[in-house]
Amino acid sequence: MRKLLQSLFLLMLFALTATAQNKTITGRVLGAADGLPIPGVSVKAAGTNIGVQTNVEGRYVLSIPSSIESIEFSYLGFLTKTEVVGNRTTINVSLESDEKSLQEVIVTGYGSASRTKVTGAVGKVTSEKINDIPVGSIDQILQGRVPGLYVTAGSGQPGSNARVTIRGIGSINGSTQPLYVLDGIPIETGVFSTMNPADFESVTVLKDASSTAIYGSRGSNGVIVITSKRGKAGKVVFSANTQFGFSNRTSPKFEMLNTAQRLQFEEEVGLENNLTLGPGWYLSAKNPANAGLSSAEKARNAQMLDSLSRIKSPYLDIFFQKGKFQEHEVNASGGNENFRFYSSANYYKQEGIAVRSGIERYSFRTNVDFNQGRLSGSANVNAGFSNSSLIEQENSTNGNNPFSAAYYSLPYELPYVNGKLITAYNAATALPPGYELLDTREGATALDALLNSQNKSNQTKAGLSTNLRYRITNDLYAKTTFGIDYRETNGIRTTVPFSGYSAAFGFPGNQGRYTEAYTRNLQLTSTSGLTFAKTLNEKHDFEAQALFEMNRVKFKTLSTTGYGINPKLQGTPAGVTPGSAANLFIPLLTGNRSQSLLASFISSARYTYDDKYTVTGSYRYDGSSTIPSANRYKGFWSVGASWNAKKEDFISKIDWLNELRVRGSYGLTAAPFISDFGYFQTYGNTRYGTSTGIAPTSPGNPEYDWEFQKQLDLGVDFSVWKNRARFVFDWYNRNTFNLFISQSLSSTSGFGSLNVNAGKMRNRGIEADVQVDVVSQNDLRVTLGANFNYNKNEITDLGQVNEFILGTSIVRKGLPFGSHYQVKYAGVNTQTGEPMFYNLDGTITTNYNAATQSQATFGTYQPVFQGGFNLSASYKGLYFDAFFSFADQVTRFNNEDFFTQNRTFATSNVSTLVLKRWRKPGDVTDVQSISSVRRFSSADLQDASYIRFRNFNIGYAFPKKLMSKIKYASGIRVFVQGQNLYTWTKWRGFDPEDNNNIAAFEYPNARTYTLGLKVDF
């Protein structure tokens, strides 16, 4: 017994001694780029795998012998990091991503995972691709960056938003824009002019159902997840960035007649067709009407023509300018292991290429991350203000649009006579006695609109998001997220009293107007739930979460217009005269308010075995106030699987193959709705005589349902040549059913249309992304890359109808959405100069009948192919990057050609194409006689395919050896870049990239050059 007690005592003493010789180390592992925790990181002691991995919070607990001098942290997609132990008991680390690997962390849905454990199709754009580009809206920066993401600039107006689609158009009348999520909080689509792209660390595009179904009824058009920059543990680092530059107008691929050509054209048309288009004919000595004039009168006409011939239109210089650009930013980041922050302030100012257009923006952001024991979280606050000045009547053929007026105006028109602006509205009274006006005053009238009106939009946008996480156990934590997205826009339009622009609109008493429109959008989002993550025996990796989410949107708009403006109080509502029946200055007041609520139960799960096989699933149950009670609650789901084949023994031995992963997914999502109250029977105010009343405005549809989408995606990711060549390929099949359709009703019903669900649409395509490090030696690296998307869209069913007209296109079963529907042009009759057209049976006629001759054989305004390609190189501190984007097999209607070749509008200036017009029998040309009526036909449908030199950036980062000699700076980088440098296209208009079907003198994208400097302190 005594010996047994002695043995037990010695055993306990040994255990205590051994314990005393061990030490416990705790800590947390975060991603250096985004500050997010990285679960599953392997923690090794002295190179030996001891079976410790970080939990879902990125935390670990490690007990090691005191003799161990260092520990190692490794995770796929990140560079391995070794930390010296010494006397430390807490070691927090930030892992840098391995840019060459396919295994980077992807932010998807309501969490993040390494790419090897993501079963969906995702694309990622990192900060270095978006931070320095001089564009006021981040959506435009994404053009051509991700396969399947199609971005088209709606306007070159600084700060304007783009139209974004992912994997083609998926709806006819519903929304086609993706959902945007910033730091876990949904934000308003298409409102980015107040946001600073330099604040964003990455943009991840979620494309397939496995990635988007967790967003349920908002995920069918794809999801764009934006992650803002986070602070890093360590000393506080300051950075200052500044850019200066300018923008030039790009020239359209059409030319207008100069003065000599115009006068000759007017004379020739008079001789050929006896049409009087201007002084070139009615002052001409060849005009029979002038044969009886006296010698003095003939000499006077000749002198007037000679004076006109010396004039060159000044309107291109009047309406357009070299727009100046400047941007300045300061930011700071830092903290310790328990508290980190990132703060920035940005000033951005860009003048447009059109006079009076531009944007000025102020933006601020602060992100804070903290952890204290079991509790961790973050708070993100951003605020911005932008002031935009807009041109009049943009994207229209209206004469007040400077882009049309500059070309419509006759080349011999001068705006001022004896120092006074003469317009079409004051010419009768303002011209000096005996002065004869020889032009149509289109340029001067547009100049009057420019000088005597104002169109401004001030926008304030703020966002707040908070995220709290409490670690209940090492494997289970609770989290709650709350976010606010707020936007307020104030638009002001004024017209100077007694101006020509005021007269053009017929304002009461010609005393101008003052309009102020106010819009407020508020979105509140709250998400709470539990997440469980555990790894067993280093082979079985589980993660699951259950969440509840509420999303509420409130929208309000109010617009007031007053008249009778006091000239001394212009630009303010104080100048408005109170209206009465006597003075007719009756003000206008319009507005509306709306709100919606979405409640959701969300669940998702992932299982990975031995880092080889991954299975994922999600289910979301949505209830939306925008759908009638009969169909209000619906479930959305997805399943996905991936095989990390490189982990297999028989493949791991293939040395030249570095990564190989096969994946697939399938799921159900739904599209956003047409309106908050699309299913209601609605009423509006009306008047009967002098009495007010209420009248039905919409019949309502209690059976209105969701618009669903099912999508199948199959993909493969692989890399070869020591990860120097990286490939991603996807094939998808995306079917939309229960399409939102606005069904026409008989006028006897009292309503024009009814919202119903009918029809199906399919998008099927291929995506590819290829990046190759052609040279990767020592300090020299050269990378070539390209991505493309082929998408075939087709209407597969329309319910009870086979087709219906939608604008200038037709929606027809078997055709892609956006198919042009026009009469087919057959050229010019060589004997008469009349335009000819094809009948549906293929015969040719000069008779025109759109109702019986229109056909859909001209393609669509949605591109079939689109993408981008890039070339980048770096040597020591010197680097450059060139990026191109393209779209192919896209056709648009060029309204500019229609108006600049049309006899009806020939008193304005016309295109030089009229010099090729038919003049006499036997002429062979494709431009009809000026005397014949020009019709809308396929003659104006043009190939809008393009390749655009989107961006070029060359810079130099000062070497560390030199920076070590500079006391107050740790890094300096200078760079020069160009934006929209050149476009290869057959399109004859201003810009082939506009986001609508019909081109009508839109504001084109400018060519911009900037010089930048970044200094780190």
mmCIF file of C-alpha atoms in Angstrom, residues 262-468:
data_model
loop_
_atom_site.group_PDB
_atom_site.id
_atom_site.type_symbol
_atom_site.label_atom_id
_atom_site.label_comp_id
_atom_site.label_asym_id
_atom_site.label_seq_id
_atom_site.Cartn_x
_atom_site.Cartn_y
_atom_site.Cartn_z
ATOM 1 C CA ARG A 262 -24.508 73.347 -96.426
ATOM 2 C CA LEU A 263 -24.914 76.319 -98.781
ATOM 3 C CA GLN A 264 -24.148 74.083 -101.754
ATOM 4 C CA PHE A 265 -26.612 71.469 -100.460
ATOM 5 C CA GLU A 266 -29.359 74.082 -100.133
ATOM 6 C CA GLU A 267 -28.723 75.276 -103.676
ATOM 7 C CA GLU A 268 -28.661 71.757 -105.136
ATOM 8 C CA VAL A 269 -31.864 70.726 -103.386
ATOM 9 C CA GLY A 270 -33.526 73.847 -104.741
ATOM 10 C CA LEU A 271 -32.434 73.038 -108.273
ATOM 11 C CA GLU A 272 -33.295 69.340 -108.011
ATOM 12 C CA ASN A 273 -36.523 69.423 -106.041
ATOM 13 C CA ASN A 274 -37.601 73.078 -105.889
ATOM 14 C CA LEU A 275 -37.348 72.904 -102.088
ATOM 15 C CA THR A 276 -36.282 75.937 -100.094
ATOM 16 C CA LEU A 277 -34.142 74.838 -97.161
ATOM 17 C CA GLY A 278 -32.205 78.046 -96.575
ATOM 18 C CA PRO A 279 -30.342 81.043 -98.007
ATOM 19 C CA GLY A 280 -28.129 78.828 -100.156
ATOM 20 C CA TRP A 281 -31.154 78.557 -102.454
ATOM 21 C CA TYR A 282 -33.320 81.627 -101.986
ATOM 22 C CA LEU A 283 -30.266 83.925 -102.323
ATOM 23 C CA SER A 284 -28.764 81.871 -105.158
ATOM 24 C CA ALA A 285 -28.282 83.393 -108.572
ATOM 25 C CA LYS A 286 -29.493 80.033 -109.971
ATOM 26 C CA ASN A 287 -32.886 80.409 -108.327
ATOM 27 C CA PRO A 288 -35.423 81.292 -111.051
ATOM 28 C CA ALA A 289 -37.229 83.474 -108.523
ATOM 29 C CA ASN A 290 -34.192 85.805 -108.491
ATOM 30 C CA ALA A 291 -33.887 86.177 -112.248
ATOM 31 C CA GLY A 292 -35.866 89.424 -112.293
ATOM 32 C CA LEU A 293 -33.952 91.116 -109.498
ATOM 33 C CA SER A 294 -32.011 94.292 -110.124
ATOM 34 C CA SER A 295 -28.244 94.262 -110.308
ATOM 35 C CA ALA A 296 -28.049 95.877 -106.867
ATOM 36 C CA GLU A 297 -30.327 93.235 -105.397
ATOM 37 C CA LYS A 298 -28.318 90.434 -106.990
ATOM 38 C CA ALA A 299 -25.112 91.971 -105.683
ATOM 39 C CA ARG A 300 -26.636 92.212 -102.230
ATOM 40 C CA ASN A 301 -27.600 88.495 -102.340
ATOM 41 C CA ALA A 302 -24.103 87.553 -103.477
ATOM 42 C CA GLN A 303 -22.594 89.631 -100.684
ATOM 43 C CA MET A 304 -24.843 87.975 -98.106
ATOM 44 C CA LEU A 305 -23.885 84.511 -99.344
ATOM 45 C CA ASP A 306 -20.220 85.444 -99.234
ATOM 46 C CA SER A 307 -20.604 86.643 -95.642
ATOM 47 C CA LEU A 308 -22.379 83.440 -94.661
ATOM 48 C CA SER A 309 -19.704 81.274 -96.268
ATOM 49 C CA ARG A 310 -17.074 82.772 -93.951
ATOM 50 C CA ILE A 311 -18.925 81.770 -90.770
ATOM 51 C CA LYS A 312 -18.044 78.701 -88.756
ATOM 52 C CA SER A 313 -20.548 77.551 -86.164
ATOM 53 C CA PRO A 314 -19.230 78.224 -82.630
ATOM 54 C CA TYR A 315 -21.607 75.917 -80.781
ATOM 55 C CA LEU A 316 -19.245 72.981 -80.226
ATOM 56 C CA ASP A 317 -17.004 75.410 -78.350
ATOM 57 C CA ILE A 318 -19.953 77.068 -76.584
ATOM 58 C CA PHE A 319 -21.670 73.925 -75.315
ATOM 59 C CA PHE A 320 -18.649 71.737 -74.603
ATOM 60 C CA GLN A 321 -15.486 72.105 -72.585
ATOM 61 C CA LYS A 322 -12.393 70.371 -71.316
ATOM 62 C CA GLY A 323 -13.717 69.155 -67.997
ATOM 63 C CA LYS A 324 -11.384 69.472 -65.011
ATOM 64 C CA PHE A 325 -11.045 66.678 -62.481
ATOM 65 C CA GLN A 326 -9.669 66.481 -58.966
ATOM 66 C CA GLU A 327 -9.918 64.012 -56.100
ATOM 67 C CA HIS A 328 -8.359 64.104 -52.656
ATOM 68 C CA GLU A 329 -8.505 61.549 -49.878
ATOM 69 C CA VAL A 330 -7.002 60.977 -46.472
ATOM 70 C CA ASN A 331 -7.415 57.804 -44.472
ATOM 71 C CA ALA A 332 -6.100 56.295 -41.284
ATOM 72 C CA SER A 333 -6.129 52.783 -39.902
ATOM 73 C CA GLY A 334 -4.646 50.870 -37.042
ATOM 74 C CA GLY A 335 -5.362 49.539 -33.571
ATOM 75 C CA ASN A 336 -4.412 46.584 -31.460
ATOM 76 C CA GLU A 337 -5.503 42.961 -31.191
ATOM 77 C CA ASN A 338 -8.777 43.930 -29.518
ATOM 78 C CA PHE A 339 -9.666 47.126 -31.338
ATOM 79 C CA ARG A 340 -9.096 48.179 -34.932
ATOM 80 C CA PHE A 341 -10.361 51.073 -37.020
ATOM 81 C CA TYR A 342 -10.358 52.459 -40.550
ATOM 82 C CA SER A 343 -11.435 56.034 -41.296
ATOM 83 C CA SER A 344 -11.413 58.036 -44.510
ATOM 84 C CA ALA A 345 -12.497 61.394 -45.895
ATOM 85 C CA ASN A 346 -12.797 62.020 -49.626
ATOM 86 C CA TYR A 347 -13.404 65.033 -51.849
ATOM 87 C CA TYR A 348 -14.237 64.430 -55.507
ATOM 88 C CA LYS A 349 -14.981 67.012 -58.185
ATOM 89 C CA GLN A 350 -15.466 66.338 -61.864
ATOM 90 C CA GLU A 351 -16.621 68.770 -64.506
ATOM 91 C CA GLY A 352 -18.519 67.256 -67.393
ATOM 92 C CA ILE A 353 -17.576 67.681 -71.024
ATOM 93 C CA ALA A 354 -20.841 69.580 -71.435
ATOM 94 C CA VAL A 355 -20.919 73.079 -69.976
ATOM 95 C CA ARG A 356 -22.924 73.249 -66.746
ATOM 96 C CA SER A 357 -22.610 69.539 -66.007
ATOM 97 C CA GLY A 358 -20.558 68.027 -63.234
ATOM 98 C CA ILE A 359 -20.505 66.565 -59.754
ATOM 99 C CA GLU A 360 -18.955 67.577 -56.453
ATOM 100 C CA ARG A 361 -18.868 64.977 -53.682
ATOM 101 C CA TYR A 362 -17.883 64.757 -50.042
ATOM 102 C CA SER A 363 -17.773 61.341 -48.391
ATOM 103 C CA PHE A 364 -16.749 60.017 -44.999
ATOM 104 C CA ARG A 365 -16.400 56.523 -43.551
ATOM 105 C CA THR A 366 -15.370 54.955 -40.256
ATOM 106 C CA ASN A 367 -15.209 51.201 -39.621
ATOM 107 C CA VAL A 368 -14.508 49.826 -36.162
ATOM 108 C CA ASP A 369 -13.834 46.204 -35.168
ATOM 109 C CA PHE A 370 -13.444 44.962 -31.624
ATOM 110 C CA ASN A 371 -13.252 41.747 -29.645
ATOM 111 C CA GLN A 372 -13.335 41.261 -25.909
ATOM 112 C CA GLY A 373 -13.405 37.739 -24.623
ATOM 113 C CA ARG A 374 -16.420 35.951 -26.042
ATOM 114 C CA LEU A 375 -17.911 39.118 -27.540
ATOM 115 C CA SER A 376 -16.773 40.621 -30.820
ATOM 116 C CA GLY A 377 -18.329 42.906 -33.348
ATOM 117 C CA SER A 378 -18.051 45.790 -35.736
ATOM 118 C CA ALA A 379 -19.661 49.118 -36.499
ATOM 119 C CA ASN A 380 -19.575 50.807 -39.880
ATOM 120 C CA VAL A 381 -20.679 54.366 -40.519
ATOM 121 C CA ASN A 382 -20.591 56.160 -43.851
ATOM 122 C CA ALA A 383 -22.008 59.472 -45.001
ATOM 123 C CA GLY A 384 -21.817 61.324 -48.271
ATOM 124 C CA PHE A 385 -23.106 64.405 -49.993
ATOM 125 C CA SER A 386 -23.064 65.095 -53.713
ATOM 126 C CA ASN A 387 -24.104 68.109 -55.747
ATOM 127 C CA SER A 388 -24.772 67.357 -59.412
ATOM 128 C CA SER A 389 -25.482 69.843 -62.160
ATOM 129 C CA LEU A 390 -27.283 68.412 -65.181
ATOM 130 C CA ILE A 391 -27.835 69.502 -68.761
ATOM 131 C CA GLU A 392 -31.262 70.084 -70.268
ATOM 132 C CA GLN A 393 -33.210 67.368 -72.101
ATOM 133 C CA GLU A 394 -30.404 64.799 -72.042
ATOM 134 C CA ASN A 395 -30.729 61.795 -74.363
ATOM 135 C CA SER A 396 -33.348 63.373 -76.575
ATOM 136 C CA THR A 397 -33.583 65.019 -79.975
ATOM 137 C CA ASN A 398 -35.091 68.083 -78.310
ATOM 138 C CA GLY A 399 -33.387 71.266 -79.458
ATOM 139 C CA ASN A 400 -32.649 72.259 -75.864
ATOM 140 C CA ASN A 401 -30.304 69.288 -75.497
ATOM 141 C CA PRO A 402 -26.844 70.757 -76.192
ATOM 142 C CA PHE A 403 -25.672 67.480 -77.751
ATOM 143 C CA SER A 404 -28.379 67.722 -80.378
ATOM 144 C CA ALA A 405 -28.407 71.518 -80.737
ATOM 145 C CA ALA A 406 -24.672 71.691 -81.426
ATOM 146 C CA TYR A 407 -25.185 69.459 -84.454
ATOM 147 C CA TYR A 408 -28.664 70.612 -85.495
ATOM 148 C CA SER A 409 -27.643 74.265 -85.632
ATOM 149 C CA LEU A 410 -26.798 75.534 -89.084
ATOM 150 C CA PRO A 411 -23.052 75.954 -89.585
ATOM 151 C CA TYR A 412 -23.472 79.642 -90.477
ATOM 152 C CA GLU A 413 -25.490 80.496 -87.367
ATOM 153 C CA LEU A 414 -24.052 82.957 -84.855
ATOM 154 C CA PRO A 415 -25.837 83.297 -81.503
ATOM 155 C CA TYR A 416 -25.476 87.034 -80.936
ATOM 156 C CA VAL A 417 -26.504 90.035 -83.020
ATOM 157 C CA ASN A 418 -24.981 93.295 -81.845
ATOM 158 C CA GLY A 419 -24.179 91.618 -78.534
ATOM 159 C CA LYS A 420 -27.733 90.387 -77.918
ATOM 160 C CA LEU A 421 -28.700 86.717 -77.881
ATOM 161 C CA ILE A 422 -31.311 86.191 -80.584
ATOM 162 C CA THR A 423 -33.495 83.098 -80.221
ATOM 163 C CA ALA A 424 -36.510 81.684 -81.992
ATOM 164 C CA TYR A 425 -38.650 83.344 -79.298
ATOM 165 C CA ASN A 426 -37.349 86.903 -79.355
ATOM 166 C CA ALA A 427 -36.221 87.248 -82.976
ATOM 167 C CA ALA A 428 -39.370 89.114 -84.017
ATOM 168 C CA THR A 429 -38.819 91.863 -81.453
ATOM 169 C CA ALA A 430 -35.136 91.853 -80.642
ATOM 170 C CA LEU A 431 -33.584 92.025 -84.121
ATOM 171 C CA PRO A 432 -32.253 95.436 -85.208
ATOM 172 C CA PRO A 433 -34.353 97.226 -87.871
ATOM 173 C CA GLY A 434 -33.690 95.887 -91.333
ATOM 174 C CA TYR A 435 -31.781 92.871 -90.075
ATOM 175 C CA GLU A 436 -32.735 89.676 -91.904
ATOM 176 C CA LEU A 437 -32.440 86.378 -90.041
ATOM 177 C CA LEU A 438 -31.101 83.613 -92.310
ATOM 178 C CA ASP A 439 -31.060 80.625 -89.950
ATOM 179 C CA THR A 440 -33.393 78.677 -87.670
ATOM 180 C CA ARG A 441 -31.783 79.747 -84.356
ATOM 181 C CA GLU A 442 -31.517 76.194 -82.976
ATOM 182 C CA GLY A 443 -28.145 76.726 -81.397
ATOM 183 C CA ALA A 444 -29.094 80.101 -79.950
ATOM 184 C CA THR A 445 -32.330 78.741 -78.528
ATOM 185 C CA ALA A 446 -30.438 75.915 -76.799
ATOM 186 C CA LEU A 447 -27.928 78.461 -75.512
ATOM 187 C CA ASP A 448 -30.818 80.440 -74.067
ATOM 188 C CA ALA A 449 -31.943 77.265 -72.271
ATOM 189 C CA LEU A 450 -28.431 76.778 -70.937
ATOM 190 C CA LEU A 451 -28.139 80.341 -69.656
ATOM 191 C CA ASN A 452 -31.655 80.740 -68.323
ATOM 192 C CA SER A 453 -32.334 77.475 -66.548
ATOM 193 C CA GLN A 454 -30.916 75.378 -63.786
ATOM 194 C CA ASN A 455 -31.128 71.631 -63.179
ATOM 195 C CA LYS A 456 -29.419 70.466 -60.002
ATOM 196 C CA SER A 457 -29.636 67.423 -57.812
ATOM 197 C CA ASN A 458 -28.287 67.328 -54.268
ATOM 198 C CA GLN A 459 -28.039 63.937 -52.663
ATOM 199 C CA THR A 460 -27.304 62.944 -49.105
ATOM 200 C CA LYS A 461 -26.664 59.304 -48.356
ATOM 201 C CA ALA A 462 -25.830 57.668 -45.056
ATOM 202 C CA GLY A 463 -25.375 54.115 -43.894
ATOM 203 C CA LEU A 464 -24.956 52.433 -40.567
ATOM 204 C CA SER A 465 -24.338 48.772 -39.894
ATOM 205 C CA THR A 466 -23.530 47.010 -36.652
ATOM 206 C CA ASN A 467 -22.597 43.409 -36.132
ATOM 207 C CA LEU A 468 -22.319 41.686 -32.761
#
